[in-house]
PDB file of C-alpha atoms in Angstrom:
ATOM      1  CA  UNK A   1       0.000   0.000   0.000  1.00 57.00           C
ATOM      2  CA  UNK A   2       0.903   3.455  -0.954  1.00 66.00           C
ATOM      3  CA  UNK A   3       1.968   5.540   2.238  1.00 82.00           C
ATOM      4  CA  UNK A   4      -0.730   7.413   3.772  1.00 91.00           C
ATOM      5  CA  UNK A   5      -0.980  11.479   3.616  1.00 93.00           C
ATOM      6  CA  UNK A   6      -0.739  12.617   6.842  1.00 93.00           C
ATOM      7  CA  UNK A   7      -4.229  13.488   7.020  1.00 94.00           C
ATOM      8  CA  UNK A   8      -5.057  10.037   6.770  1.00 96.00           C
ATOM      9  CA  UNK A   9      -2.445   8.984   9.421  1.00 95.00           C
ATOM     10  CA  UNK A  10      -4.515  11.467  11.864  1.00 96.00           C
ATOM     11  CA  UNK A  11      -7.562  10.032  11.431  1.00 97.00           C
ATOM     12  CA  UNK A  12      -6.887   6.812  11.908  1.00 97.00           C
ATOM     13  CA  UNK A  13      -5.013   7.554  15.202  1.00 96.00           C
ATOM     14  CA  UNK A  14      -7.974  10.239  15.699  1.00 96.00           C
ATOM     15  CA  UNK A  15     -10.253   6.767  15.423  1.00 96.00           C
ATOM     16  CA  UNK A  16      -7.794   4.893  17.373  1.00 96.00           C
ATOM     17  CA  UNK A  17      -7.842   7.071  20.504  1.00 94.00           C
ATOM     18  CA  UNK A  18     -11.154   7.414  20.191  1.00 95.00           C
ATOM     19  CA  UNK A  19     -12.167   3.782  20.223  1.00 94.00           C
ATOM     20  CA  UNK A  20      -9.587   3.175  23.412  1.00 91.00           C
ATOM     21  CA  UNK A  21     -11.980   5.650  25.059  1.00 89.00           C
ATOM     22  CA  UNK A  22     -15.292   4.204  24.220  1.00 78.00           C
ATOM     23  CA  UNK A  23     -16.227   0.576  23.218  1.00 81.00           C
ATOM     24  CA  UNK A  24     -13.770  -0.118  20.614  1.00 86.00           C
ATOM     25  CA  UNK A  25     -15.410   2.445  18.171  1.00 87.00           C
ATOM     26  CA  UNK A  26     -15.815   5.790  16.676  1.00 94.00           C
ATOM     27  CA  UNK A  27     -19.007   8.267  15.465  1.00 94.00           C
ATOM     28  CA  UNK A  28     -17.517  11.034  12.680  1.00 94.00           C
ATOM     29  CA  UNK A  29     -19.251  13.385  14.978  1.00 94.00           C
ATOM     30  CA  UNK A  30     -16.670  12.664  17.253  1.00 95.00           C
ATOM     31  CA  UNK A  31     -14.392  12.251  15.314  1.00 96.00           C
ATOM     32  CA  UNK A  32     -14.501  15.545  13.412  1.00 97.00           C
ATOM     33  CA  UNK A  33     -14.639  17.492  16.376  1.00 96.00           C
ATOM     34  CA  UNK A  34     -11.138  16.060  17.706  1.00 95.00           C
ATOM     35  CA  UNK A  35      -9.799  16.817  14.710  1.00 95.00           C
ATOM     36  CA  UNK A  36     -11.414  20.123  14.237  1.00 95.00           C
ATOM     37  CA  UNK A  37     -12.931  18.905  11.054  1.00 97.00           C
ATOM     38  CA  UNK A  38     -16.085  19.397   9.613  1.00 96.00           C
ATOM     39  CA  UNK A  39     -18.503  15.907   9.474  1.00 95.00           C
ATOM     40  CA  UNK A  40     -18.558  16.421   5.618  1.00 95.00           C
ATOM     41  CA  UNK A  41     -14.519  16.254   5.272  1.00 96.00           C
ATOM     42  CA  UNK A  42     -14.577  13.369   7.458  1.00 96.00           C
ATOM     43  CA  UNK A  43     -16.783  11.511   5.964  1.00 94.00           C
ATOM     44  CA  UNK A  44     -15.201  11.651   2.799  1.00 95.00           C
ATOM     45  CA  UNK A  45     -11.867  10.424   4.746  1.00 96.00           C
ATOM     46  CA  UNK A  46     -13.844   7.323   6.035  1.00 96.00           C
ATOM     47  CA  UNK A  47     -14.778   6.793   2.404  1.00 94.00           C
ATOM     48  CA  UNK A  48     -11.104   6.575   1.249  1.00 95.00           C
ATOM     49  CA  UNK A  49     -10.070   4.545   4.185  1.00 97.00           C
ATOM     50  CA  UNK A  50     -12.511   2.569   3.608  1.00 96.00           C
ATOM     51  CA  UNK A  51     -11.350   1.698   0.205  1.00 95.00           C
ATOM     52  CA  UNK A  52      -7.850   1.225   1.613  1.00 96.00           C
ATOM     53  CA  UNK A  53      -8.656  -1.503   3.952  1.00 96.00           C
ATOM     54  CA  UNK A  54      -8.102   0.597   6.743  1.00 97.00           C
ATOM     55  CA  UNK A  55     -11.460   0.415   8.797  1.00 96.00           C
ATOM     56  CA  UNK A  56     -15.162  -0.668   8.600  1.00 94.00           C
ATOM     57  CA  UNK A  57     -17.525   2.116   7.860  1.00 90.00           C
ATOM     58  CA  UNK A  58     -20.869   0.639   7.568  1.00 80.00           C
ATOM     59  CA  UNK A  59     -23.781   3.645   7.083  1.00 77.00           C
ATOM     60  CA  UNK A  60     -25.512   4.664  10.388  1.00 74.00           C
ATOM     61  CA  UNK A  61     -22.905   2.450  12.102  1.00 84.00           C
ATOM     62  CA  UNK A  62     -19.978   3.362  14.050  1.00 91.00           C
ATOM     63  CA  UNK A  63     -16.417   3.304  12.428  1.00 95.00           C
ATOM     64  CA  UNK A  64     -14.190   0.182  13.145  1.00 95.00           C
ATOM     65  CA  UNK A  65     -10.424  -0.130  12.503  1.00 96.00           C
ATOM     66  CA  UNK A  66      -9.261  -3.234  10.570  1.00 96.00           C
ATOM     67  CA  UNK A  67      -6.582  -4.751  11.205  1.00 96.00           C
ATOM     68  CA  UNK A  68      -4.340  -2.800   9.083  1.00 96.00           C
ATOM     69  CA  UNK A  69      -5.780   0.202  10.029  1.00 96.00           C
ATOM     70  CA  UNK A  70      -5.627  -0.920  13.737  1.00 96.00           C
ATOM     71  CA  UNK A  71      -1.391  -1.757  13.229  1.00 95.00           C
ATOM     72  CA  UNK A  72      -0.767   2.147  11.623  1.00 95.00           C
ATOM     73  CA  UNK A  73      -3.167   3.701  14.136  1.00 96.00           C
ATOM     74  CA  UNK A  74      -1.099   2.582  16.879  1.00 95.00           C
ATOM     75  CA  UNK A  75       2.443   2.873  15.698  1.00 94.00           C
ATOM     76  CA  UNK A  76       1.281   7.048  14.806  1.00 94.00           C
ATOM     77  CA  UNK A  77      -0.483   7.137  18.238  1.00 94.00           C
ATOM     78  CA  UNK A  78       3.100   5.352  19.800  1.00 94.00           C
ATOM     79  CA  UNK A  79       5.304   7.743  18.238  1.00 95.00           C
ATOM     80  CA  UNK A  80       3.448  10.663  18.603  1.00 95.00           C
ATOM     81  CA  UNK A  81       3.361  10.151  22.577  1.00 93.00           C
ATOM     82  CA  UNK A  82       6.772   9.297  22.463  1.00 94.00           C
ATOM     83  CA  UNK A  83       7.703  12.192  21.137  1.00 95.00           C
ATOM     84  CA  UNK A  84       4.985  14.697  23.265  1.00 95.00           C
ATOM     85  CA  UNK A  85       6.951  13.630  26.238  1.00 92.00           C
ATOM     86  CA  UNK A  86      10.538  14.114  25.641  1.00 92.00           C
ATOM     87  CA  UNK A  87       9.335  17.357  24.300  1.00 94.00           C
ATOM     88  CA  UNK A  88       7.392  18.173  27.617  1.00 94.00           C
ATOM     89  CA  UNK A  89       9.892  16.728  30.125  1.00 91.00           C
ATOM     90  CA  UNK A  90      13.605  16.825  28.260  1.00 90.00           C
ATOM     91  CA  UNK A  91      13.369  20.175  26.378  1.00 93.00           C
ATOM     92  CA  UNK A  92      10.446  21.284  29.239  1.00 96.00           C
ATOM     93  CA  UNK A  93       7.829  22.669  26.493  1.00 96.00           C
ATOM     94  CA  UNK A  94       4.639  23.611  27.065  1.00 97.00           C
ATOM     95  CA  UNK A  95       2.185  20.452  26.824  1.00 96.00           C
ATOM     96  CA  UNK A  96      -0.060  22.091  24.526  1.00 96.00           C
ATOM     97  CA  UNK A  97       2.693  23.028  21.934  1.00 97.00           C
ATOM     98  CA  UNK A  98       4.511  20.338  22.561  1.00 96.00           C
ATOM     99  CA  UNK A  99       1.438  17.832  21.514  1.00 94.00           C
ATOM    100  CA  UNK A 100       0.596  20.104  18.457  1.00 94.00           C
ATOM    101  CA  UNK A 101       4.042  19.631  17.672  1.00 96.00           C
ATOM    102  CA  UNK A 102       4.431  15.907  18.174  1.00 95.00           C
ATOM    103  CA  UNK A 103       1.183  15.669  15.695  1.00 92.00           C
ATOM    104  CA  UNK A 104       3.174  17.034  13.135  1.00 93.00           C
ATOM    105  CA  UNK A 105       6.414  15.465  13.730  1.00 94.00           C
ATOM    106  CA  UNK A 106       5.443  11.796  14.205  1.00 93.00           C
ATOM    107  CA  UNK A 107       4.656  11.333   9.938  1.00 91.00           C
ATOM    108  CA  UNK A 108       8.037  12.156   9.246  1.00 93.00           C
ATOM    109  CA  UNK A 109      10.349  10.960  12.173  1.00 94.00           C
ATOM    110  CA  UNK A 110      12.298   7.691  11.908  1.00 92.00           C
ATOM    111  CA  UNK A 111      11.923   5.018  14.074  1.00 91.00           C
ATOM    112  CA  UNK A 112      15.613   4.910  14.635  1.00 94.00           C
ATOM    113  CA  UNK A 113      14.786   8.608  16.573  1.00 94.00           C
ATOM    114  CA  UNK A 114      11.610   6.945  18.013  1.00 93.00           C
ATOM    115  CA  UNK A 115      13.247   4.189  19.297  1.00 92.00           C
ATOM    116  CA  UNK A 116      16.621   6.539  20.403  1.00 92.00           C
ATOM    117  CA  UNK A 117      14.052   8.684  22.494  1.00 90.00           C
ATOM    118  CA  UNK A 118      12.836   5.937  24.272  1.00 87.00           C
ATOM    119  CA  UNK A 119      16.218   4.443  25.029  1.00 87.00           C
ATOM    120  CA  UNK A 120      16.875   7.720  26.762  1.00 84.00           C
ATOM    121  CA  UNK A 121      13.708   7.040  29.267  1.00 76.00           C
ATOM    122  CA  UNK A 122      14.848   3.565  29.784  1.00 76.00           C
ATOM    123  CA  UNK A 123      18.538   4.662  30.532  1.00 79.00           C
ATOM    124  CA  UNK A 124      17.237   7.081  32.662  1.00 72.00           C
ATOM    125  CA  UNK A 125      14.400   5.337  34.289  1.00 64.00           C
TER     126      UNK A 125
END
């Protein structure tokens, strides 16, 4: 599969977080309004992960990771926690930047960095 845009990426971690909250699902009314979205954009995102194999988006239903979906959702959720909180408590940013920040960061960091950052916490533990 083609790699994701990292709109896409945020939704499905959007529908991951989400569904760890609640009963292992998602409404695009909730949904949108993490994301700041309207219902109409996200709609049309459920549509195209849909077609991607990415999650279950049956009409009047609530939205479902697959598999697939489930395994990105969680390594964009991992890495963008990892990275919120050696920006909070090694470089001592402010939690709100710093987790605006991490949501941009984590589509483009390696896992090398991911995994260097967490190294740090485990040496340091």
């Amino acid at each position: 599969m083609e790699k994701l845009t990292f709109t896409m990426e945020n939704y499905l971690e959007a529908i991951y977080e989400l569904s760890k909250e609640g009963n292992g699902s998602a409404r695009v009314s909730d949904i949108a309004k993490r994301l700041g979205v309207t219902k109409a954009s996200t709609n049309s995102a459920m549509t195209t992960l849909t077609k991607k194999g990415l999650l279950i988006n049956e009409k009047y239903k609530e939205i479902v990771l697959t598999e697939k979906g489930k395994v990105i959702a969680e390594q964009t959720s991992h890495k963008h926690h990892v990275i919120s909180r050696f920006l909070i408590e090694i470089l001592d940013i402010d939690p709100v930047i710093a987790d605006k920040d991490a949501c941009a960061i984590e589509h483009v960091i390696s896992d090398e960095s991911v995994s260097a950052m967490l190294n740090h916490y485990l040496k340091n533990d």
